[in-house]
């Protein structure tokens, strides 16, 4: 579905991505993790063609991304990023409709089919009652939902999300991840929260200093050793009853206290 080989991207003398390889199969939900400034957003921008790599190849559904027209790309891949919000002075429905427009010609009018699809998307994202409201008047969580609705309206096989759950309450984080998971889309998402990434992603890529330093299922990749190497913090990795990983970051000075307290609360589990 997506094949990236040896992509290098730099600005002046600064290397931001060095020889990045990346591969996604149809239907996968792939997470991109890594510390702040490791190059995740820059990598995704190369993937949705806002930036152009100095070296390497990218292909989307078997076709060369770099020679593909923007229109062709928009029919394959939709993007949800945070920074664009400032540009909107439109109603919720209008913003979502923009996603629909992206896959068509500028002068093509909205069809009945378009409008039906938009109605359905608004419902699925629980935005129907806000359809007429101005984007600027929404809360942060509502704005995020509109941005994901806009990406879904584009009706592409691939979704690219750059930290889609930032600034959301936990309820809305889960709601958004569920929503994305329940589409048929192949998803690539930079995710800040490792617990969220572990719970929802089929596979993870980890980036550090512009290099892909690891790849695997959450269970394969997210070990204490690995987290220490990539994030430079001590982490405790446990497994919940549902099989999902639970990752904790004990504050360095408090490790001993927190362990004692855990024993007190659940003494029978202290093996
Ligand atoms: P992440 O999304 O993982 O937090 P970014 O891709 O945003 O990381 O940034 C990676 C690094 O590249 C950062 O150190 C950032 O300062 C740098 N960077 C990004 N864009 C530019 C640019 N246009 N010019 C110079 N440095 C940049
Ligand atoms: Mg980023």
PDB file of C-alpha atoms and ligand atoms in Angstrom:
ATOM      1  CA  UNK A   1       0.000   0.000   0.000  1.00  0.00           C
ATOM      2  CA  UNK A   2       2.804   2.384   0.971  1.00  0.00           C
ATOM      3  CA  UNK A   3       6.464   1.785   0.347  1.00  0.00           C
ATOM      4  CA  UNK A   4       9.119   4.261   1.370  1.00  0.00           C
ATOM      5  CA  UNK A   5      12.774   3.578   0.641  1.00  0.00           C
ATOM      6  CA  UNK A   6      15.816   5.423   1.856  1.00  0.00           C
ATOM      7  CA  UNK A   7      14.159   8.783   2.143  1.00  0.00           C
ATOM      8  CA  UNK A   8      16.478  11.576   3.149  1.00  0.00           C
ATOM      9  CA  UNK A   9      15.318  15.081   3.926  1.00  0.00           C
ATOM     10  CA  UNK A  10      17.370  17.968   5.217  1.00  0.00           C
ATOM     11  CA  UNK A  11      17.162  21.702   5.546  1.00  0.00           C
ATOM     12  CA  UNK A  12      20.386  23.496   4.720  1.00  0.00           C
ATOM     13  CA  UNK A  13      23.048  21.540   6.616  1.00  0.00           C
ATOM     14  CA  UNK A  14      20.613  19.893   8.982  1.00  0.00           C
ATOM     15  CA  UNK A  15      19.622  16.289   8.328  1.00  0.00           C
ATOM     16  CA  UNK A  16      16.078  15.775   9.582  1.00  0.00           C
ATOM     17  CA  UNK A  17      15.362  12.381   7.989  1.00  0.00           C
ATOM     18  CA  UNK A  18      18.196  10.010   7.209  1.00  0.00           C
ATOM     19  CA  UNK A  19      17.585   7.060   5.006  1.00  0.00           C
ATOM     20  CA  UNK A  20      14.096   6.224   6.225  1.00  0.00           C
ATOM     21  CA  UNK A  21      12.490   2.939   5.164  1.00  0.00           C
ATOM     22  CA  UNK A  22       8.812   2.428   5.871  1.00  0.00           C
ATOM     23  CA  UNK A  23       6.232   0.018   4.663  1.00  0.00           C
ATOM     24  CA  UNK A  24       2.497  -0.362   5.244  1.00  0.00           C
ATOM     25  CA  UNK A  25       0.152  -3.120   4.122  1.00  0.00           C
ATOM     26  CA  UNK A  26      -3.458  -2.584   3.137  1.00  0.00           C
ATOM     27  CA  UNK A  27      -5.763  -2.334   6.150  1.00  0.00           C
ATOM     28  CA  UNK A  28      -3.018  -1.862   8.726  1.00  0.00           C
ATOM     29  CA  UNK A  29      -3.187   0.720  11.499  1.00  0.00           C
ATOM     30  CA  UNK A  30       0.418   1.815  11.839  1.00  0.00           C
ATOM     31  CA  UNK A  31       1.624   4.131  14.585  1.00  0.00           C
ATOM     32  CA  UNK A  32       4.649   6.375  14.421  1.00  0.00           C
ATOM     33  CA  UNK A  33       6.213   7.062  17.789  1.00  0.00           C
ATOM     34  CA  UNK A  34       9.354   8.806  18.976  1.00  0.00           C
ATOM     35  CA  UNK A  35      10.417  11.742  21.120  1.00  0.00           C
ATOM     36  CA  UNK A  36       9.592  15.355  20.265  1.00  0.00           C
ATOM     37  CA  UNK A  37      11.643  16.610  17.369  1.00  0.00           C
ATOM     38  CA  UNK A  38      12.576  13.131  16.156  1.00  0.00           C
ATOM     39  CA  UNK A  39      11.178  13.826  12.683  1.00  0.00           C
ATOM     40  CA  UNK A  40       7.697  12.275  12.762  1.00  0.00           C
ATOM     41  CA  UNK A  41       5.849  15.272  11.326  1.00  0.00           C
ATOM     42  CA  UNK A  42       8.579  15.853   8.770  1.00  0.00           C
ATOM     43  CA  UNK A  43       8.324  12.239   7.686  1.00  0.00           C
ATOM     44  CA  UNK A  44       4.537  12.452   7.367  1.00  0.00           C
ATOM     45  CA  UNK A  45       4.873  15.679   5.373  1.00  0.00           C
ATOM     46  CA  UNK A  46       7.086  13.808   2.927  1.00  0.00           C
ATOM     47  CA  UNK A  47       4.383  11.173   2.760  1.00  0.00           C
ATOM     48  CA  UNK A  48       1.635  13.647   1.907  1.00  0.00           C
ATOM     49  CA  UNK A  49       3.896  15.670  -0.333  1.00  0.00           C
ATOM     50  CA  UNK A  50       4.077  18.936   1.511  1.00  0.00           C
ATOM     51  CA  UNK A  51       7.820  18.328   1.565  1.00  0.00           C
ATOM     52  CA  UNK A  52       9.917  16.681  -1.082  1.00  0.00           C
ATOM     53  CA  UNK A  53      12.765  14.388  -0.106  1.00  0.00           C
ATOM     54  CA  UNK A  54      16.263  14.997  -1.456  1.00  0.00           C
ATOM     55  CA  UNK A  55      16.768  11.274  -1.878  1.00  0.00           C
ATOM     56  CA  UNK A  56      14.737   8.118  -1.838  1.00  0.00           C
ATOM     57  CA  UNK A  57      11.492   6.814  -3.267  1.00  0.00           C
ATOM     58  CA  UNK A  58       7.891   6.802  -2.060  1.00  0.00           C
ATOM     59  CA  UNK A  59       5.115   4.815  -3.625  1.00  0.00           C
ATOM     60  CA  UNK A  60       1.420   4.873  -2.917  1.00  0.00           C
ATOM     61  CA  UNK A  61      -0.619   1.887  -4.031  1.00  0.00           C
ATOM     62  CA  UNK A  62       2.075   0.901  -6.478  1.00  0.00           C
ATOM     63  CA  UNK A  63       2.535   4.343  -8.013  1.00  0.00           C
ATOM     64  CA  UNK A  64       5.332   6.826  -7.625  1.00  0.00           C
ATOM     65  CA  UNK A  65       4.166   9.519  -5.235  1.00  0.00           C
ATOM     66  CA  UNK A  66       6.654  12.094  -6.428  1.00  0.00           C
ATOM     67  CA  UNK A  67       5.276  12.194  -9.967  1.00  0.00           C
ATOM     68  CA  UNK A  68       1.633  11.837  -8.935  1.00  0.00           C
ATOM     69  CA  UNK A  69      -0.627  14.904  -9.317  1.00  0.00           C
ATOM     70  CA  UNK A  70      -2.088  16.432  -6.156  1.00  0.00           C
ATOM     71  CA  UNK A  71      -5.526  15.421  -7.315  1.00  0.00           C
ATOM     72  CA  UNK A  72      -4.479  11.790  -7.730  1.00  0.00           C
ATOM     73  CA  UNK A  73      -2.914  11.883  -4.310  1.00  0.00           C
ATOM     74  CA  UNK A  74      -6.052  13.389  -2.767  1.00  0.00           C
ATOM     75  CA  UNK A  75      -8.047  10.450  -4.071  1.00  0.00           C
ATOM     76  CA  UNK A  76      -5.757   8.025  -2.335  1.00  0.00           C
ATOM     77  CA  UNK A  77      -4.753   9.744   0.857  1.00  0.00           C
ATOM     78  CA  UNK A  78      -6.408  12.144   3.309  1.00  0.00           C
ATOM     79  CA  UNK A  79      -4.539  14.019   6.008  1.00  0.00           C
ATOM     80  CA  UNK A  80      -5.485  15.266   9.420  1.00  0.00           C
ATOM     81  CA  UNK A  81      -3.077  17.735  10.988  1.00  0.00           C
ATOM     82  CA  UNK A  82      -3.587  20.290  13.699  1.00  0.00           C
ATOM     83  CA  UNK A  83      -1.932  23.416  12.391  1.00  0.00           C
ATOM     84  CA  UNK A  84      -4.403  24.270   9.679  1.00  0.00           C
ATOM     85  CA  UNK A  85      -7.216  25.293  11.992  1.00  0.00           C
ATOM     86  CA  UNK A  86      -6.450  28.984  11.798  1.00  0.00           C
ATOM     87  CA  UNK A  87      -7.413  29.057   8.147  1.00  0.00           C
ATOM     88  CA  UNK A  88     -11.054  28.221   8.746  1.00  0.00           C
ATOM     89  CA  UNK A  89     -13.840  30.733   8.923  1.00  0.00           C
ATOM     90  CA  UNK A  90     -16.538  28.306   7.899  1.00  0.00           C
ATOM     91  CA  UNK A  91     -19.345  26.245   9.363  1.00  0.00           C
ATOM     92  CA  UNK A  92     -18.746  22.655  10.441  1.00  0.00           C
ATOM     93  CA  UNK A  93     -20.567  21.356   7.396  1.00  0.00           C
ATOM     94  CA  UNK A  94     -18.534  23.552   5.059  1.00  0.00           C
ATOM     95  CA  UNK A  95     -15.258  22.394   6.543  1.00  0.00           C
ATOM     96  CA  UNK A  96     -16.274  18.761   6.198  1.00  0.00           C
ATOM     97  CA  UNK A  97     -17.402  19.439   2.631  1.00  0.00           C
ATOM     98  CA  UNK A  98     -13.864  20.626   1.841  1.00  0.00           C
ATOM     99  CA  UNK A  99     -12.712  17.059   2.257  1.00  0.00           C
ATOM    100  CA  UNK A 100     -15.206  16.072  -0.396  1.00  0.00           C
ATOM    101  CA  UNK A 101     -13.999  18.855  -2.668  1.00  0.00           C
ATOM    102  CA  UNK A 102     -10.377  17.787  -2.384  1.00  0.00           C
ATOM    103  CA  UNK A 103     -11.009  14.700  -4.485  1.00  0.00           C
ATOM    104  CA  UNK A 104     -12.899  16.542  -7.215  1.00  0.00           C
ATOM    105  CA  UNK A 105     -12.227  19.305  -9.702  1.00  0.00           C
ATOM    106  CA  UNK A 106     -12.609  22.868  -8.466  1.00  0.00           C
ATOM    107  CA  UNK A 107     -15.661  23.591 -10.575  1.00  0.00           C
ATOM    108  CA  UNK A 108     -17.498  20.354  -9.996  1.00  0.00           C
ATOM    109  CA  UNK A 109     -20.668  21.026  -8.028  1.00  0.00           C
ATOM    110  CA  UNK A 110     -21.704  18.999  -4.988  1.00  0.00           C
ATOM    111  CA  UNK A 111     -23.776  16.052  -6.051  1.00  0.00           C
ATOM    112  CA  UNK A 112     -26.625  14.482  -4.157  1.00  0.00           C
ATOM    113  CA  UNK A 113     -24.243  11.644  -3.412  1.00  0.00           C
ATOM    114  CA  UNK A 114     -21.741  14.067  -1.871  1.00  0.00           C
ATOM    115  CA  UNK A 115     -24.353  15.538   0.394  1.00  0.00           C
ATOM    116  CA  UNK A 116     -25.575  12.131   1.517  1.00  0.00           C
ATOM    117  CA  UNK A 117     -22.004  11.091   2.300  1.00  0.00           C
ATOM    118  CA  UNK A 118     -21.411  14.282   4.293  1.00  0.00           C
ATOM    119  CA  UNK A 119     -24.596  13.710   6.285  1.00  0.00           C
ATOM    120  CA  UNK A 120     -23.432  10.220   7.106  1.00  0.00           C
ATOM    121  CA  UNK A 121     -19.978  11.402   8.171  1.00  0.00           C
ATOM    122  CA  UNK A 122     -21.460  14.122  10.378  1.00  0.00           C
ATOM    123  CA  UNK A 123     -23.577  11.511  12.062  1.00  0.00           C
ATOM    124  CA  UNK A 124     -20.720   9.102  12.599  1.00  0.00           C
ATOM    125  CA  UNK A 125     -18.610  11.829  14.145  1.00  0.00           C
ATOM    126  CA  UNK A 126     -21.548  13.076  16.222  1.00  0.00           C
ATOM    127  CA  UNK A 127     -21.432  16.470  14.601  1.00  0.00           C
ATOM    128  CA  UNK A 128     -24.904  16.624  13.032  1.00  0.00           C
ATOM    129  CA  UNK A 129     -26.248  19.004  15.645  1.00  0.00           C
ATOM    130  CA  UNK A 130     -23.256  21.307  15.117  1.00  0.00           C
ATOM    131  CA  UNK A 131     -23.423  21.354  11.315  1.00  0.00           C
ATOM    132  CA  UNK A 132     -24.341  25.047  11.087  1.00  0.00           C
ATOM    133  CA  UNK A 133     -22.010  26.213  13.829  1.00  0.00           C
ATOM    134  CA  UNK A 134     -18.886  28.200  12.983  1.00  0.00           C
ATOM    135  CA  UNK A 135     -15.655  26.221  13.228  1.00  0.00           C
ATOM    136  CA  UNK A 136     -14.048  28.927  15.392  1.00  0.00           C
ATOM    137  CA  UNK A 137     -16.772  28.657  18.014  1.00  0.00           C
ATOM    138  CA  UNK A 138     -16.121  24.957  18.675  1.00  0.00           C
ATOM    139  CA  UNK A 139     -14.279  23.483  21.627  1.00  0.00           C
ATOM    140  CA  UNK A 140     -10.906  21.845  21.025  1.00  0.00           C
ATOM    141  CA  UNK A 141     -12.397  18.372  21.012  1.00  0.00           C
ATOM    142  CA  UNK A 142     -15.123  19.337  18.591  1.00  0.00           C
ATOM    143  CA  UNK A 143     -12.578  20.910  16.263  1.00  0.00           C
ATOM    144  CA  UNK A 144     -10.572  17.691  16.241  1.00  0.00           C
ATOM    145  CA  UNK A 145     -13.718  15.762  15.367  1.00  0.00           C
ATOM    146  CA  UNK A 146     -14.436  18.140  12.498  1.00  0.00           C
ATOM    147  CA  UNK A 147     -10.910  17.695  11.174  1.00  0.00           C
ATOM    148  CA  UNK A 148     -11.211  13.934  11.269  1.00  0.00           C
ATOM    149  CA  UNK A 149     -14.649  14.190   9.642  1.00  0.00           C
ATOM    150  CA  UNK A 150     -13.133  16.279   6.887  1.00  0.00           C
ATOM    151  CA  UNK A 151     -10.461  13.650   6.293  1.00  0.00           C
ATOM    152  CA  UNK A 152     -13.098  10.894   6.226  1.00  0.00           C
ATOM    153  CA  UNK A 153     -15.232  12.917   3.814  1.00  0.00           C
ATOM    154  CA  UNK A 154     -12.420  12.650   1.315  1.00  0.00           C
ATOM    155  CA  UNK A 155     -13.214   8.927   1.205  1.00  0.00           C
ATOM    156  CA  UNK A 156      -9.685   7.752   0.555  1.00  0.00           C
ATOM    157  CA  UNK A 157      -8.237   4.311   1.200  1.00  0.00           C
ATOM    158  CA  UNK A 158      -5.410   5.850   3.264  1.00  0.00           C
ATOM    159  CA  UNK A 159      -5.593   8.183   6.262  1.00  0.00           C
ATOM    160  CA  UNK A 160      -2.563  10.029   7.595  1.00  0.00           C
ATOM    161  CA  UNK A 161      -2.932  11.578  11.040  1.00  0.00           C
ATOM    162  CA  UNK A 162      -0.398  13.720  12.847  1.00  0.00           C
ATOM    163  CA  UNK A 163      -1.041  13.477  16.583  1.00  0.00           C
ATOM    164  CA  UNK A 164      -4.811  13.358  16.142  1.00  0.00           C
ATOM    165  CA  UNK A 165      -5.642  13.131  19.828  1.00  0.00           C
ATOM    166  CA  UNK A 166      -3.511  15.976  21.126  1.00  0.00           C
ATOM    167  CA  UNK A 167      -5.379  18.228  23.531  1.00  0.00           C
ATOM    168  CA  UNK A 168      -8.317  15.830  23.805  1.00  0.00           C
ATOM    169  CA  UNK A 169      -9.821  14.497  27.013  1.00  0.00           C
ATOM    170  CA  UNK A 170      -9.382  10.788  27.434  1.00  0.00           C
ATOM    171  CA  UNK A 171     -12.989  10.067  26.440  1.00  0.00           C
ATOM    172  CA  UNK A 172     -12.546  11.873  23.142  1.00  0.00           C
ATOM    173  CA  UNK A 173      -9.124  10.323  22.586  1.00  0.00           C
ATOM    174  CA  UNK A 174     -10.685   6.886  22.776  1.00  0.00           C
ATOM    175  CA  UNK A 175     -13.661   7.954  20.702  1.00  0.00           C
ATOM    176  CA  UNK A 176     -11.435   9.290  17.969  1.00  0.00           C
ATOM    177  CA  UNK A 177      -9.222   6.210  17.915  1.00  0.00           C
ATOM    178  CA  UNK A 178     -12.301   3.962  17.781  1.00  0.00           C
ATOM    179  CA  UNK A 179     -13.736   5.989  14.965  1.00  0.00           C
ATOM    180  CA  UNK A 180     -10.549   5.711  12.964  1.00  0.00           C
ATOM    181  CA  UNK A 181     -10.158   2.021  13.680  1.00  0.00           C
ATOM    182  CA  UNK A 182     -13.708   1.312  12.558  1.00  0.00           C
ATOM    183  CA  UNK A 183     -13.119   2.641   9.074  1.00  0.00           C
ATOM    184  CA  UNK A 184     -11.820   0.419   6.283  1.00  0.00           C
ATOM    185  CA  UNK A 185      -8.902   2.771   5.830  1.00  0.00           C
ATOM    186  CA  UNK A 186      -5.249   1.978   6.049  1.00  0.00           C
ATOM    187  CA  UNK A 187      -4.048   4.346   8.765  1.00  0.00           C
ATOM    188  CA  UNK A 188      -0.686   5.932   9.507  1.00  0.00           C
ATOM    189  CA  UNK A 189      -0.717   8.023  12.670  1.00  0.00           C
ATOM    190  CA  UNK A 190       1.950   9.810  14.648  1.00  0.00           C
ATOM    191  CA  UNK A 191       0.874   9.171  18.221  1.00  0.00           C
ATOM    192  CA  UNK A 192       2.327  10.839  21.252  1.00  0.00           C
ATOM    193  CA  UNK A 193       0.715   8.635  23.862  1.00  0.00           C
ATOM    194  CA  UNK A 194       2.343   5.207  23.966  1.00  0.00           C
ATOM    195  CA  UNK A 195      -0.572   3.585  25.755  1.00  0.00           C
ATOM    196  CA  UNK A 196      -2.917   4.765  23.061  1.00  0.00           C
ATOM    197  CA  UNK A 197      -0.507   3.614  20.367  1.00  0.00           C
ATOM    198  CA  UNK A 198      -0.208   0.202  22.015  1.00  0.00           C
ATOM    199  CA  UNK A 199      -3.966  -0.168  22.335  1.00  0.00           C
ATOM    200  CA  UNK A 200      -4.904   0.706  18.778  1.00  0.00           C
ATOM    201  CA  UNK A 201      -2.002   0.091  16.411  1.00  0.00           C
ATOM    202  CA  UNK A 202      -1.285  -3.179  14.649  1.00  0.00           C
ATOM    203  CA  UNK A 203       2.301  -2.166  14.201  1.00  0.00           C
ATOM    204  CA  UNK A 204       4.584   0.642  15.289  1.00  0.00           C
ATOM    205  CA  UNK A 205       7.572   2.419  13.858  1.00  0.00           C
ATOM    206  CA  UNK A 206       9.806   4.309  16.244  1.00  0.00           C
ATOM    207  CA  UNK A 207      11.802   7.302  15.170  1.00  0.00           C
ATOM    208  CA  UNK A 208      14.734   8.976  16.843  1.00  0.00           C
ATOM    209  CA  UNK A 209      16.944  11.732  15.443  1.00  0.00           C
ATOM    210  CA  UNK A 210      15.528  11.236  11.967  1.00  0.00           C
ATOM    211  CA  UNK A 211      16.191   7.521  11.883  1.00  0.00           C
ATOM    212  CA  UNK A 212      13.728   4.640  12.139  1.00  0.00           C
ATOM    213  CA  UNK A 213      15.155   2.886  15.163  1.00  0.00           C
ATOM    214  CA  UNK A 214      12.593   0.131  15.514  1.00  0.00           C
ATOM    215  CA  UNK A 215       9.578  -1.547  14.010  1.00  0.00           C
ATOM    216  CA  UNK A 216       7.213  -4.223  15.263  1.00  0.00           C
ATOM    217  CA  UNK A 217       3.950  -4.977  17.008  1.00  0.00           C
ATOM    218  CA  UNK A 218       3.465  -2.946  20.185  1.00  0.00           C
ATOM    219  CA  UNK A 219       4.402  -6.006  22.200  1.00  0.00           C
ATOM    220  CA  UNK A 220       7.570  -6.643  20.231  1.00  0.00           C
ATOM    221  CA  UNK A 221       8.694  -3.059  20.246  1.00  0.00           C
ATOM    222  CA  UNK A 222       7.666  -1.518  23.537  1.00  0.00           C
ATOM    223  CA  UNK A 223       9.986  -3.092  26.051  1.00  0.00           C
ATOM    224  CA  UNK A 224      11.572  -1.248  28.971  1.00  0.00           C
ATOM    225  CA  UNK A 225      14.982  -1.529  27.314  1.00  0.00           C
ATOM    226  CA  UNK A 226      13.716  -0.074  24.094  1.00  0.00           C
ATOM    227  CA  UNK A 227      11.901   2.788  25.807  1.00  0.00           C
ATOM    228  CA  UNK A 228      15.009   3.619  27.788  1.00  0.00           C
ATOM    229  CA  UNK A 229      17.058   3.721  24.610  1.00  0.00           C
ATOM    230  CA  UNK A 230      14.586   5.809  22.600  1.00  0.00           C
ATOM    231  CA  UNK A 231      13.012   8.077  25.222  1.00  0.00           C
ATOM    232  CA  UNK A 232      15.795   7.990  27.796  1.00  0.00           C
ATOM    233  CA  UNK A 233      13.449   7.274  30.675  1.00  0.00           C
ATOM    234  CA  UNK A 234      12.788   4.279  32.854  1.00  0.00           C
ATOM    235  CA  UNK A 235       9.494   2.664  31.959  1.00  0.00           C
ATOM    236  CA  UNK A 236       7.524  -0.198  33.375  1.00  0.00           C
ATOM    237  CA  UNK A 237       5.666  -2.269  30.812  1.00  0.00           C
ATOM    238  CA  UNK A 238       2.832  -4.458  32.051  1.00  0.00           C
ATOM    239  CA  UNK A 239       0.029  -6.278  30.348  1.00  0.00           C
ATOM    240  CA  UNK A 240      -3.630  -5.671  31.141  1.00  0.00           C
ATOM    241  CA  UNK A 241      -6.256  -8.369  31.414  1.00  0.00           C
ATOM    242  CA  UNK A 242      -7.389  -7.500  27.911  1.00  0.00           C
ATOM    243  CA  UNK A 243      -3.890  -8.252  26.602  1.00  0.00           C
ATOM    244  CA  UNK A 244      -3.103  -4.595  25.923  1.00  0.00           C
ATOM    245  CA  UNK A 245       0.155  -3.159  27.193  1.00  0.00           C
ATOM    246  CA  UNK A 246       0.182  -0.665  30.041  1.00  0.00           C
ATOM    247  CA  UNK A 247       3.181   1.566  30.111  1.00  0.00           C
ATOM    248  CA  UNK A 248       4.109   3.525  33.207  1.00  0.00           C
ATOM    249  CA  UNK A 249       6.746   6.137  33.709  1.00  0.00           C
ATOM    250  CA  UNK A 250       7.530   6.292  37.411  1.00  0.00           C
ATOM    251  CA  UNK A 251       8.946   9.671  38.401  1.00  0.00           C
ATOM    252  CA  UNK A 252      12.680   9.023  39.001  1.00  0.00           C
ATOM    253  CA  UNK A 253      12.660  10.098  42.658  1.00  0.00           C
ATOM    254  CA  UNK A 254       9.472   8.273  43.507  1.00  0.00           C
ATOM    255  CA  UNK A 255      10.022   4.820  42.171  1.00  0.00           C
ATOM    256  CA  UNK A 256      10.395   3.138  45.520  1.00  0.00           C
ATOM    257  CA  UNK A 257       7.363   4.818  47.118  1.00  0.00           C
ATOM    258  CA  UNK A 258       5.057   3.998  44.257  1.00  0.00           C
ATOM    259  CA  UNK A 259       6.060   0.342  44.359  1.00  0.00           C
ATOM    260  CA  UNK A 260       5.380   0.151  48.083  1.00  0.00           C
ATOM    261  CA  UNK A 261       1.987   1.688  47.608  1.00  0.00           C
ATOM    262  CA  UNK A 262       1.119  -0.761  44.837  1.00  0.00           C
ATOM    263  CA  UNK A 263       1.920  -3.610  47.212  1.00  0.00           C
ATOM    264  CA  UNK A 264      -0.300  -2.154  49.882  1.00  0.00           C
ATOM    265  CA  UNK A 265      -3.296  -1.782  47.610  1.00  0.00           C
ATOM    266  CA  UNK A 266      -3.050  -5.260  46.151  1.00  0.00           C
ATOM    267  CA  UNK A 267      -1.019  -7.423  48.543  1.00  0.00           C
ATOM    268  CA  UNK A 268      -2.206 -10.716  47.053  1.00  0.00           C
ATOM    269  CA  UNK A 269      -0.634  -9.847  43.728  1.00  0.00           C
ATOM    270  CA  UNK A 270       2.763  -9.400  45.237  1.00  0.00           C
ATOM    271  CA  UNK A 271       4.327 -12.593  44.004  1.00  0.00           C
TER     272      UNK A 271
HETATM  273  P1  LIG B   1       8.332  15.564  15.552  1.00  0.00           P
HETATM  274  O1  LIG B   1       7.089  15.664  14.728  1.00  0.00           O
HETATM  275  O2  LIG B   1       8.828  14.179  15.713  1.00  0.00           O
HETATM  276  O3  LIG B   1       8.195  16.246  16.867  1.00  0.00           O
HETATM  277  P2  LIG B   1       9.454  17.283  13.494  1.00  0.00           P
HETATM  278  O4  LIG B   1       9.387  16.476  12.248  1.00  0.00           O
HETATM  279  O5  LIG B   1       8.420  18.328  13.666  1.00  0.00           O
HETATM  280  O6  LIG B   1       9.506  16.316  14.753  1.00  0.00           O
HETATM  281  O7  LIG B   1      10.873  17.984  13.563  1.00  0.00           O
HETATM  282  C1  LIG B   1      12.068  17.267  13.489  1.00  0.00           C
HETATM  283  C2  LIG B   1      13.238  18.202  13.634  1.00  0.00           C
HETATM  284  O8  LIG B   1      13.400  18.948  12.440  1.00  0.00           O
HETATM  285  C3  LIG B   1      13.084  19.220  14.753  1.00  0.00           C
HETATM  286  O9  LIG B   1      14.280  19.327  15.422  1.00  0.00           O
HETATM  287  C4  LIG B   1      12.729  20.502  14.015  1.00  0.00           C
HETATM  288  O10 LIG B   1      13.190  21.623  14.713  1.00  0.00           O
HETATM  289  C5  LIG B   1      13.441  20.323  12.705  1.00  0.00           C
HETATM  290  N1  LIG B   1      12.785  21.017  11.607  1.00  0.00           N
HETATM  291  C6  LIG B   1      11.550  20.777  11.121  1.00  0.00           C
HETATM  292  N2  LIG B   1      11.282  21.600  10.088  1.00  0.00           N
HETATM  293  C7  LIG B   1      12.366  22.374   9.925  1.00  0.00           C
HETATM  294  C8  LIG B   1      12.710  23.445   9.020  1.00  0.00           C
HETATM  295  N3  LIG B   1      11.876  23.864   8.075  1.00  0.00           N
HETATM  296  N4  LIG B   1      13.929  24.004   9.163  1.00  0.00           N
HETATM  297  C9  LIG B   1      14.807  23.576  10.101  1.00  0.00           C
HETATM  298  N5  LIG B   1      14.526  22.592  10.973  1.00  0.00           N
HETATM  299  C10 LIG B   1      13.340  22.003  10.890  1.00  0.00           C
HETATM  300 MG1  LIG B   2       5.193  16.409  15.177  1.00  0.00          MG
END
